[in-house]
Coordinates of C-alpha atoms in Angstrom, one line a residue:
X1 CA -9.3 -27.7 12.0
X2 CA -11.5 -30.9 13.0
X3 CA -14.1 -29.9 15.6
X4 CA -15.9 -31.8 19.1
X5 CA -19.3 -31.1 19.1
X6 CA -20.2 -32.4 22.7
X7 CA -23.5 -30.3 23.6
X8 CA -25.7 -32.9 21.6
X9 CA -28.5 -35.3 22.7
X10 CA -29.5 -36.6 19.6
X11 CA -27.2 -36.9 15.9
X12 CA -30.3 -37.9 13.3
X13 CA -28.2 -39.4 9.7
X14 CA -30.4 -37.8 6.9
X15 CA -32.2 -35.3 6.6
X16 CA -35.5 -37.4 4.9
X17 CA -39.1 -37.0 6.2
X18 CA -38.7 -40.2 9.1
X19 CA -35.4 -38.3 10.5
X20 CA -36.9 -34.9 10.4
X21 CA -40.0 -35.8 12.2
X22 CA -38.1 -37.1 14.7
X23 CA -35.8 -34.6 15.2
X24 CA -38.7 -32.1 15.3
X25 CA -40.8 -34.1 18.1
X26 CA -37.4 -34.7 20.0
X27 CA -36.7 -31.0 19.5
X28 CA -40.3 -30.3 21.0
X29 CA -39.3 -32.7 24.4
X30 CA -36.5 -30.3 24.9
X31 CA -33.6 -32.5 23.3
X32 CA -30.7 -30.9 21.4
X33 CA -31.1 -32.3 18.1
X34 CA -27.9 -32.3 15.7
X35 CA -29.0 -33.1 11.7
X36 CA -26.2 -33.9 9.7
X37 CA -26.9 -34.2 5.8
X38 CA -25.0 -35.1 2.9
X39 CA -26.5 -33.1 0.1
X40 CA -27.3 -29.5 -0.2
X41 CA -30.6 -29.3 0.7
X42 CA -33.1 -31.4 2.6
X43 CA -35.7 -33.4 2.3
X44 CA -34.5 -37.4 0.5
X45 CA -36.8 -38.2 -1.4
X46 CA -39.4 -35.5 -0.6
X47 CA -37.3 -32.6 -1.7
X48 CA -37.8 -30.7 -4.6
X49 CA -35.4 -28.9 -7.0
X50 CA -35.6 -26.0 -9.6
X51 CA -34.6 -25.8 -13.2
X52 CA -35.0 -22.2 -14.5
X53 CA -38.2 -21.5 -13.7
X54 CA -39.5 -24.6 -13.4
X55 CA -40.0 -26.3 -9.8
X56 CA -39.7 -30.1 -9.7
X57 CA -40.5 -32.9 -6.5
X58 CA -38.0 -35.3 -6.8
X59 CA -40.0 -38.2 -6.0
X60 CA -43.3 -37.3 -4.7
X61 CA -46.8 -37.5 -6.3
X62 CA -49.7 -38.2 -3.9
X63 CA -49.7 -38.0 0.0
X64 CA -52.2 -39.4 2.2
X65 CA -53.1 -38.5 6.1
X66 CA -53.2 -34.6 5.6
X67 CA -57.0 -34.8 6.6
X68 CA -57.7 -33.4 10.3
X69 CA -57.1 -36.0 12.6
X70 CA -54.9 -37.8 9.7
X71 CA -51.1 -38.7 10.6
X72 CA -49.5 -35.8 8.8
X73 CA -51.5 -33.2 9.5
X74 CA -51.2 -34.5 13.0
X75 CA -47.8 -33.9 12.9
X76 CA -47.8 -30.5 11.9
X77 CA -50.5 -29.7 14.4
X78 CA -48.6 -31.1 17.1
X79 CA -45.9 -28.9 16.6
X80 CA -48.1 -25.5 15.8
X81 CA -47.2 -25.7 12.1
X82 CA -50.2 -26.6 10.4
X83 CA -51.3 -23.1 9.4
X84 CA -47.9 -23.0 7.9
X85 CA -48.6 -25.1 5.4
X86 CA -51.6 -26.1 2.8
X87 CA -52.4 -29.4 1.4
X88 CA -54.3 -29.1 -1.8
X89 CA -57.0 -32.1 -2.0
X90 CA -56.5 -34.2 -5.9
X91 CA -59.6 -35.8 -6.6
X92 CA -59.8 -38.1 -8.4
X93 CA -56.7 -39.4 -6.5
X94 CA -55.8 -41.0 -10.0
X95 CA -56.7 -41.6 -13.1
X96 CA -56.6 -45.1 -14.8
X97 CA -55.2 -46.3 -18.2
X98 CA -55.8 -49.9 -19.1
X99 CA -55.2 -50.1 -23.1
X100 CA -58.2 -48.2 -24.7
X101 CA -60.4 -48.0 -21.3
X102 CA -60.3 -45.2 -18.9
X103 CA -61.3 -44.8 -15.0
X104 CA -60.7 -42.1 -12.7
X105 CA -60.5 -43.5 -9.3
X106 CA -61.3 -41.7 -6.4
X107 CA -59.0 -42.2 -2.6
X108 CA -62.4 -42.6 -0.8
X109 CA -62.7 -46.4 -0.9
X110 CA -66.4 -46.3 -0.1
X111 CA -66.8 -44.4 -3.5
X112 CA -64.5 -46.7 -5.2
X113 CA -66.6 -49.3 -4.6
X114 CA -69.9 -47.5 -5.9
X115 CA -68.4 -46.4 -9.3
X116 CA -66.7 -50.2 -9.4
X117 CA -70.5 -51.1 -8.6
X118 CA -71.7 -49.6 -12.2
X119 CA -68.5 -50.0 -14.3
X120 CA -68.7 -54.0 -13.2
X121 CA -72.2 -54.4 -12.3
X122 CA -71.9 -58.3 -12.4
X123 CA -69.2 -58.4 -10.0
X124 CA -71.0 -55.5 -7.7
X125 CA -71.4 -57.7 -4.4
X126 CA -68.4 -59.2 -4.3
X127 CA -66.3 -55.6 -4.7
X128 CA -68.4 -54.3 -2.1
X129 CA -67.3 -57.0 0.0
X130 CA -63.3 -57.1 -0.9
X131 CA -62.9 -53.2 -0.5
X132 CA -65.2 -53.4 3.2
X133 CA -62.5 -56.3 3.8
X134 CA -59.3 -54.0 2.3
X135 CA -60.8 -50.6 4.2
X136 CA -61.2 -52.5 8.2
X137 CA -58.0 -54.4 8.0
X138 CA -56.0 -51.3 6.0
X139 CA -57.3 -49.2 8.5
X140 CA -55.8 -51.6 11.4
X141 CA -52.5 -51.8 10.0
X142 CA -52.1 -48.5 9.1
X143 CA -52.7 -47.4 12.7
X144 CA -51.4 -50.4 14.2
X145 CA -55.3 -50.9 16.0
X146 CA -54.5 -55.0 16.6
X147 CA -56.5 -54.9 19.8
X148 CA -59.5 -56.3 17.6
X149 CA -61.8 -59.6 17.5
X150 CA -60.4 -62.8 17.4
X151 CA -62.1 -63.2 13.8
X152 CA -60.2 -60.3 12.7
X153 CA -56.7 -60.8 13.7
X154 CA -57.1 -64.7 12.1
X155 CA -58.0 -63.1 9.2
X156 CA -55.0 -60.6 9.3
X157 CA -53.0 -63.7 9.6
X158 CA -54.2 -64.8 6.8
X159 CA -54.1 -62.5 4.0
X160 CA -50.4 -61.7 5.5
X161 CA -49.7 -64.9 3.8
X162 CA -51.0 -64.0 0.3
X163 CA -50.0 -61.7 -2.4
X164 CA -52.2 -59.1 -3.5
X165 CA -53.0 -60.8 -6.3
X166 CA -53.5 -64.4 -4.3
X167 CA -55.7 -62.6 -2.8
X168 CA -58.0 -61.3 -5.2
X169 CA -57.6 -64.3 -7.3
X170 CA -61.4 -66.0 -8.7
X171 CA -62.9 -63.2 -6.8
X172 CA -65.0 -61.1 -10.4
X173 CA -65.7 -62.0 -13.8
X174 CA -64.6 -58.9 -15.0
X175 CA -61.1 -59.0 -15.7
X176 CA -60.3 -55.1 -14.8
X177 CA -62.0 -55.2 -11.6
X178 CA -59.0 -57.0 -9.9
X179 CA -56.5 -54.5 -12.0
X180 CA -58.2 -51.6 -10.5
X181 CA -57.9 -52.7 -7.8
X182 CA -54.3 -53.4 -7.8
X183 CA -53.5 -49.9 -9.8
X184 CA -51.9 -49.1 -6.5
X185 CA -48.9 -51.3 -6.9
X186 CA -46.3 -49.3 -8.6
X187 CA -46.2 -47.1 -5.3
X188 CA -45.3 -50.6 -3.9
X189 CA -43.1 -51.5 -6.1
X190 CA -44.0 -54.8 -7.3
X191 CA -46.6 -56.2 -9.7
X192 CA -49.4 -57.6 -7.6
X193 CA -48.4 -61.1 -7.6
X194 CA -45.6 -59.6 -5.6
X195 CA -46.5 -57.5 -3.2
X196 CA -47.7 -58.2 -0.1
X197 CA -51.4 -57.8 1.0
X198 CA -50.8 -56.3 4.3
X199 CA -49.1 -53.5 3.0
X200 CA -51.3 -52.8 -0.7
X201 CA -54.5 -52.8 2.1
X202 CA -52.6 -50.2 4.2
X203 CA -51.7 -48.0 1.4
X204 CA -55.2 -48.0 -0.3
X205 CA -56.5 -47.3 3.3
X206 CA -53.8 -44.6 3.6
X207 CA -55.1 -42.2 1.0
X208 CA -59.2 -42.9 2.5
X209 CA -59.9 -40.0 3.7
X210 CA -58.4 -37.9 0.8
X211 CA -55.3 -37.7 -1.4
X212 CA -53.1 -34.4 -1.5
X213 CA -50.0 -32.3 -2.4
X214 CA -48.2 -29.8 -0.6
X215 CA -49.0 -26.1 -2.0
X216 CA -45.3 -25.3 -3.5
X217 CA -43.8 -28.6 -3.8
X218 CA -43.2 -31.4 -1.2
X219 CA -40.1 -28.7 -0.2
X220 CA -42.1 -26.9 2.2
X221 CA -43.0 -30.1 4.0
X222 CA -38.9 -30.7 4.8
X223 CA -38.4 -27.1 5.5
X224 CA -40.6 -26.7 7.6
X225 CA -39.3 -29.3 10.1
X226 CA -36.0 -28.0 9.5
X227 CA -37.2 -24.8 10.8
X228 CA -38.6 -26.2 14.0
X229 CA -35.4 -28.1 15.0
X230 CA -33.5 -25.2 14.6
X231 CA -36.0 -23.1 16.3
X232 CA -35.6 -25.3 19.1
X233 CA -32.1 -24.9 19.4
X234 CA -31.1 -27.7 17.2
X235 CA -28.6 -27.5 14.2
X236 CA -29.3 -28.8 10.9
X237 CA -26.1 -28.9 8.6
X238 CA -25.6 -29.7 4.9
X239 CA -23.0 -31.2 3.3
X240 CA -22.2 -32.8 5.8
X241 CA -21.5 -36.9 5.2
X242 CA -21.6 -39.4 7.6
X243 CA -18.4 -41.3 7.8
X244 CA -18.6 -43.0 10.7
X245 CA -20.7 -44.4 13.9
X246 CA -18.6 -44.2 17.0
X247 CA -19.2 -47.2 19.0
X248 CA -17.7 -47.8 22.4
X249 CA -18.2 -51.7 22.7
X250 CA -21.4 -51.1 24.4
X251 CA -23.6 -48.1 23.2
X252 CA -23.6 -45.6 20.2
X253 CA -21.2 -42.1 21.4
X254 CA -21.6 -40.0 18.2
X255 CA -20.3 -39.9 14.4
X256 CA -17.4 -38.5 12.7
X257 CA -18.3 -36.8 9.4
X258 CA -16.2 -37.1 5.8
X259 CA -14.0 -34.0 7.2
X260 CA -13.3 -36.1 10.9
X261 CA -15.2 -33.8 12.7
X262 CA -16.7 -35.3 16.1
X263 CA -20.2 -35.4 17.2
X264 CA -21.0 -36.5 20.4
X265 CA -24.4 -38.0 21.5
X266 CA -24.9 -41.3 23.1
X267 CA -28.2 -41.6 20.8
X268 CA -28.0 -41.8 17.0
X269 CA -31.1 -42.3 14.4
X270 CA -30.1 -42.9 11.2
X271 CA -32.4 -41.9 8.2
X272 CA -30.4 -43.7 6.2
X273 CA -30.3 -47.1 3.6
X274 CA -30.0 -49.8 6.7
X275 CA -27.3 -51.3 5.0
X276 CA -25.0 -48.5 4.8
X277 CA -25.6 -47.5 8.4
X278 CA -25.2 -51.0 10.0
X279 CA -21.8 -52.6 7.8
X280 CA -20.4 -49.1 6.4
X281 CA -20.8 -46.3 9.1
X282 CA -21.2 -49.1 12.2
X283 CA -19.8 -52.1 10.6
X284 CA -20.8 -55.6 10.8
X285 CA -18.7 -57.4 13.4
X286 CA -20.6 -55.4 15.9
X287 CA -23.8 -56.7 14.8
X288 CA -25.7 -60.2 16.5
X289 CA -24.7 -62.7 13.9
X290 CA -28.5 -63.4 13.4
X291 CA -29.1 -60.1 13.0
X292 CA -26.5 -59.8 10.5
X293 CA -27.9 -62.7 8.5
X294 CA -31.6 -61.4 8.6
X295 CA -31.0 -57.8 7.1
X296 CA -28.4 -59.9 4.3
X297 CA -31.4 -61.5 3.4
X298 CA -33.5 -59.1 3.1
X299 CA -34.2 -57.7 -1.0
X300 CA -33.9 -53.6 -1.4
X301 CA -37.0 -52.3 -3.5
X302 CA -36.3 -51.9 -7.6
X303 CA -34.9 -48.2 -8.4
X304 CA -36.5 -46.0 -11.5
X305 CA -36.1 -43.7 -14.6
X306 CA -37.6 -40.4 -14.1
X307 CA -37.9 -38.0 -17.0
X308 CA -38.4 -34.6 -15.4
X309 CA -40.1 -32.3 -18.6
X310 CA -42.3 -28.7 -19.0
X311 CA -44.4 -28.5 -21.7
X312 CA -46.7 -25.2 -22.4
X313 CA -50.3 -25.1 -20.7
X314 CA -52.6 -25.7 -23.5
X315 CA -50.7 -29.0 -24.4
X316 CA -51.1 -30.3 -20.8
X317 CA -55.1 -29.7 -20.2
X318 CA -56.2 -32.9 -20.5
X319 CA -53.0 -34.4 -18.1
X320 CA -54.5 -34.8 -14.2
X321 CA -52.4 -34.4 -11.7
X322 CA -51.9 -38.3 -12.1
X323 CA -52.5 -40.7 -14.5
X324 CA -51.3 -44.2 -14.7
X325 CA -50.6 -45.7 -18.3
X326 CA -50.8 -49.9 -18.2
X327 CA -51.2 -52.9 -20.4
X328 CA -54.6 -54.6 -20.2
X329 CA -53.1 -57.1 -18.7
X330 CA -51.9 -58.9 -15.7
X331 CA -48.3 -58.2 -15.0
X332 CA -46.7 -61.6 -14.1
X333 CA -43.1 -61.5 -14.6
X334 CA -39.9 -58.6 -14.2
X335 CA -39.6 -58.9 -17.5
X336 CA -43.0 -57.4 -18.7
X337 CA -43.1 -55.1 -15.4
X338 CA -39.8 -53.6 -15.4
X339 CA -38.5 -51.2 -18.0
X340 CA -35.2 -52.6 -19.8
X341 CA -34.1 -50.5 -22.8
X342 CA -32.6 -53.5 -24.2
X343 CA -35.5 -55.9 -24.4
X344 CA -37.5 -54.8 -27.8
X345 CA -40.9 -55.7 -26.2
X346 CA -40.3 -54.0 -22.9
X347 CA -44.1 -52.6 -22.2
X348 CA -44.0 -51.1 -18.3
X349 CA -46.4 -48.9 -16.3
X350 CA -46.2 -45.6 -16.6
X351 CA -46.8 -42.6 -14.1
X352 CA -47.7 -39.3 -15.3
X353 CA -47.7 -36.5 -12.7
X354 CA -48.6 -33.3 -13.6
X355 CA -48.5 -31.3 -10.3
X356 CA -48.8 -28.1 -12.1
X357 CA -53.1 -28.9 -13.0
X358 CA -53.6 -28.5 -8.5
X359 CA -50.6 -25.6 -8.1
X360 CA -50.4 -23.3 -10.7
X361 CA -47.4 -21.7 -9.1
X362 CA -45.0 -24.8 -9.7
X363 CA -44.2 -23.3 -13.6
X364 CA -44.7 -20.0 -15.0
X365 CA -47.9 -18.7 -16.8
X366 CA -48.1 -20.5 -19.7
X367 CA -46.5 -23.9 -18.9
X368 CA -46.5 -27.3 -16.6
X369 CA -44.1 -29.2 -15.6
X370 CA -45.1 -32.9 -16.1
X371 CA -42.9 -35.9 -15.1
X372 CA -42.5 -39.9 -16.5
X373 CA -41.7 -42.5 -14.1
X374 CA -41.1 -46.5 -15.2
X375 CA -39.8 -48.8 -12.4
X376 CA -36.5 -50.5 -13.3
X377 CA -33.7 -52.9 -12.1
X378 CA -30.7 -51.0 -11.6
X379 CA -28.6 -53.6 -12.8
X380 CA -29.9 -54.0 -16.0
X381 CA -30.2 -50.2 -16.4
X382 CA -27.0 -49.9 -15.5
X383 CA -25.7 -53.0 -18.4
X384 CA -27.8 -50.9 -21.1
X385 CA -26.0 -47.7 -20.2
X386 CA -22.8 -49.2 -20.8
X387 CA -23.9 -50.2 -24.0
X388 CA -26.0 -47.6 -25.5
X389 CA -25.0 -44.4 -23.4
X390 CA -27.8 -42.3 -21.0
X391 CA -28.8 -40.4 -23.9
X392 CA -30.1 -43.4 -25.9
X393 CA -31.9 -44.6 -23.1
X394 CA -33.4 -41.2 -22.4
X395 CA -34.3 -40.7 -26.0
X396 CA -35.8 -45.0 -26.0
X397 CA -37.9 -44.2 -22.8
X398 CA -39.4 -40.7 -24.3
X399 CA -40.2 -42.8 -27.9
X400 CA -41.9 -45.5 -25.0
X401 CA -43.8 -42.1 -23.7
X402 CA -44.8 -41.2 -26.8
X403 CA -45.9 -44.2 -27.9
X404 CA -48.5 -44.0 -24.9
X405 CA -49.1 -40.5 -25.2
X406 CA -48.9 -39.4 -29.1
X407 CA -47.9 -36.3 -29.7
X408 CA -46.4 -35.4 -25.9
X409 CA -42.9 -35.7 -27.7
X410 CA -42.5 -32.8 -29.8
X411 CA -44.4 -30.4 -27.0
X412 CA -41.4 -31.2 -24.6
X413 CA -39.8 -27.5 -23.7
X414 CA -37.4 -29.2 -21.4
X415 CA -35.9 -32.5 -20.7
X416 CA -34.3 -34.0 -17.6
X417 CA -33.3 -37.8 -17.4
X418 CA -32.6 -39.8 -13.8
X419 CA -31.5 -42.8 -13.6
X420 CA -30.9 -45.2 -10.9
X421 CA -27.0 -43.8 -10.5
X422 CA -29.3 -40.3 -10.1
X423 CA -31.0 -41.9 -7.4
X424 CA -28.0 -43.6 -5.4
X425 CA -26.0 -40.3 -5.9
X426 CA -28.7 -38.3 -4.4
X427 CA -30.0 -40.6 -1.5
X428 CA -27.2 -42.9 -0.8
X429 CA -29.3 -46.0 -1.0
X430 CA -27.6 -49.0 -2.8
X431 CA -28.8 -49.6 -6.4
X432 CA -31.6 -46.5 -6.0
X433 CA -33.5 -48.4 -4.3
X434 CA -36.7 -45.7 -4.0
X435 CA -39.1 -47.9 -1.4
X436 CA -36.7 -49.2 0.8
X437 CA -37.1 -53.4 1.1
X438 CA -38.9 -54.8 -1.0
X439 CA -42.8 -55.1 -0.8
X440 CA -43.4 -58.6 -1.6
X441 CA -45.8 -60.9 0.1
X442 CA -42.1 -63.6 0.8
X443 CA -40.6 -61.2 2.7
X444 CA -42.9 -59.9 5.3
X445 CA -42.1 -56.9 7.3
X446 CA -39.6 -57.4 10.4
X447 CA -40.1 -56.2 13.5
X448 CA -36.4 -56.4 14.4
X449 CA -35.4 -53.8 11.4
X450 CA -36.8 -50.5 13.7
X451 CA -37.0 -48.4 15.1
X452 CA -34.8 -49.8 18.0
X453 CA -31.4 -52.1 16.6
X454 CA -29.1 -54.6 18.7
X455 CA -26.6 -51.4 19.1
X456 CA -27.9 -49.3 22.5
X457 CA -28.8 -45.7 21.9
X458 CA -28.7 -46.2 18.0
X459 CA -32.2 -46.1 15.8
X460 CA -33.7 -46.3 12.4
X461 CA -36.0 -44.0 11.2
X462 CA -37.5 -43.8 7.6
X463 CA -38.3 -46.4 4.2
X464 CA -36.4 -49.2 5.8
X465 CA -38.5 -49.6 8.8
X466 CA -41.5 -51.6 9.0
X467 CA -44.9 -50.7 7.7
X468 CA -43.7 -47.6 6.0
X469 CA -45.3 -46.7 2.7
X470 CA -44.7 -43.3 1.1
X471 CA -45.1 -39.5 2.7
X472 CA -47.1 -40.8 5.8
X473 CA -45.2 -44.2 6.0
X474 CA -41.9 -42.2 6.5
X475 CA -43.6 -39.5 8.5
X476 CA -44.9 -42.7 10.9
X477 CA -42.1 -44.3 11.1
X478 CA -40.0 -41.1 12.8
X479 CA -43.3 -40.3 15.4
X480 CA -42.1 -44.2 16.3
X481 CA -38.9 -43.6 16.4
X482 CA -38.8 -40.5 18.6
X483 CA -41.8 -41.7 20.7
X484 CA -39.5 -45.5 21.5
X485 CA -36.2 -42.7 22.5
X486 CA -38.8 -40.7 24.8
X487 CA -40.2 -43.4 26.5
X488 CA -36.6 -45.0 27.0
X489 CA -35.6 -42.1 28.6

């Protein structure tokens, strides 16, 4: 029988980190918050998942802003839940693979720019100079601090023109400095002639004042939140799939889920691919026309192949909990950044996250659990499945790992492939797209893509709004969102 569900203030689409951190702070104002996911657990991106004995994060490697005073732990402050949960400190944030060489970079970006001091010592003022630049106007942007000097905000306006790699451009002699530099930019997305300079400055700033993982998997980060709505009186439910946004010609009045039932609220955030909530669940011809033509514009991120593996302790001591493996080289075109089973020299990055080196308790005594991940185009990923089968590929991108790391083939205790059809099934966004838009330095962020839309009483929350970048990007962009409903009320 198809049910009315009319006590409801709030219906959030989605159950990632931007539409549970709204739900939680809208929970806290005394709104009767209604969560309705499609999958079986929550979390997006930042869930986790177990095989056997093994615990696996989906997507997550490094979070920034769980510092005192930083935007996560904020969050879980606000809400009394910060002695609920433990954020253990990875330092170095990463290390660095650039062919033979090796650097472990620390988060701190004043320390960065000593140890880039005596690895480039000719190039030692001029680093100093571009990460003070990268750390004031990172730090602006990330906290959206534009009440500044006159000087400053021209010079914001400026670099928001450039790439990242415009932008470091002629700057050393030394040609890793500006690749250290850049080591950041699979986490945007884009190679650094790409990606946008605003955003790679906010991200480095991001992870300042420390990077970390959650004690027991980036889980416990959605659960908790979870918890609080319902504590609060709220109802998250599973399973549960968006079909449609009711619309009554002038504001939002609920959804109806995959089954019909009704939910009733006249405000609606969706945590959702922008795309899908606005022409699927909404539908276009109640959208501005101008609108309408912007977000077509606009380019989703690339997706990724993720091999999910466990391999026995003593095999895995000298894997950090991250370590980036990349050609000694600039990385100018898709088709030397992107992995493509079908091109014989295909050569991408590589991230290795080994979660188990800071949290023991992720695999049992005597192994880790390690993941690959390679950004990829989901089309051609897609072409060279229909060729060569998802086994081939799996077995081409684990000869690619080994090739990198000799020997890490045959210590493999288990295997587990994703591609971008993995990532689409699980999150709903088109293609797999795993950062949203695009982060490249031609298509700025929009102001008019969140939290607020042209539709009255329905929101955005999440990796399609503006300025959002990972963990504390998400988790920002949902204190916006619930902060823009308050104050409208």
């Amino acid at each position: 029988m198809k049910q009315v569900h009319t006590d409801l203030d709030v219906i959030i689409i989605g159950s990632g980190l931007g539409g549970l951190t709204a739900g939680a702070l809208l929970s806290k104002a005394g709104m009767k918050v209604s969560v309705l996911e499609q999958h079986y657990v929550v979390g997006g991106c930042a869930q986790s998942f177990r095989r056997g004995t093994f615990l696996f994060d989906a997507g997550i490697h490094l979070i920034g802003g769980c510092e005192p005073g930083g935007i996560i732990h904020s969050l879980y402050e606000e809400l009394g839940l910060s002695g609920d949960i433990e954020f253990l400190e990875v330092n170095p944030m990463f290390h660095l693979n650039l062919g033979t060489r090796h650097y472990e970079i620390p988060a701190n970006l004043d320390q960065l720019s000593a140890l880039m001091g005596k690895w480039f010592p000719a190039d030692k003022k001029v680093i100093e100079e571009t990460i003070a630049e990268i750390k004031q106007l990172g730090t602006i942007i990330l906290h959206d601090q534009f009440q500044q000097e006159p000087h400053v905000l021209q010079r914001l306006m400026e670099v928001t023109q450039l790439s990242f790699a415009q932008y470091l451009h002629g700057r050393f002699s030394h040609p890793h400095a500006a690749l250290v530099l850049g080591a950041l930019h699979p986490y945007g997305g884009v190679p650094t002639n790409q990606l946008g300079t605003p955003f790679m400055m906010a991200m480095m700033a991001s992870y300042h004042h420390g990077a970390y993982y959650p004690r027991g998997g980036s889980q416990t980060m959605a659960n908790l939140l979870r918890d609080y709505i319902e504590s609060k009186g709220g109802i998250v439910q599973l399973n549960k799939k968006v079909a449609k946004i009711l619309f009554d010609g002038k504001r939002v009045t609920g959804v109806l889920d995959h089954k019909g039932n009704s939910y009733q609220a006249d405000t609606v955030i969706s945590n959702a691919d922008i795309r899908t909530t606005l022409i699927d669940l909404l539908g276009a011809e109640h959208l501005p026309s101008t609108y309408l033509h912007s977000m077509k514009q606009m380019i989703p991120s690339h997706s990724a192949v993720i091999l999910y593996g466990a391999v026995s302790n003593h095999d895995t001591q000298s894997l950090p909990h991250e370590l980036f493996l990349f050609p000694d080289r600039e990385l100018e075109t898709e088709a030397q950044y992107l992995y493509d089973p079908l091109n014989p020299e295909t050569d991408p990055c590589i991230l290795v996250c080994c979660p188990s080196s800071v949290d023991p308790g992720l695999a049992p005594d005597g192994y880790a659990i390690v993941t690959f991940m390679s950004l990829c185009s989901a089309s051609h990923l897609e072409h060279a499945r229909t060729q060569l089968g998802k086994e081939a590929i799996q077995r081409h991108y684990v000869a690619l790992v080994e090739k990198n790391l000799p020997g890490i083939q045959e210590k493999l205790v288990f295997q587990e492939f994703a591609t971008p059809k993995t990532v689409e099934r699980y999150t709903s966004n088109h293609n797999g797209a795993i950062y949203g838009w695009m982060k490249s330095a031609t298509q700025p962020w929009t102001d008019n893509m969140g939290p607020a839309t042209p539709i009255e009483g329905l929101y955005l929350a999440g990796h399609w709004t503006p300025n959002t970048h990972g963990v504390i990007g998400a988790v920002k962009s949902g204190k916006i969102t619930a902060n823009h409903i308050l104050q409208s009320r």
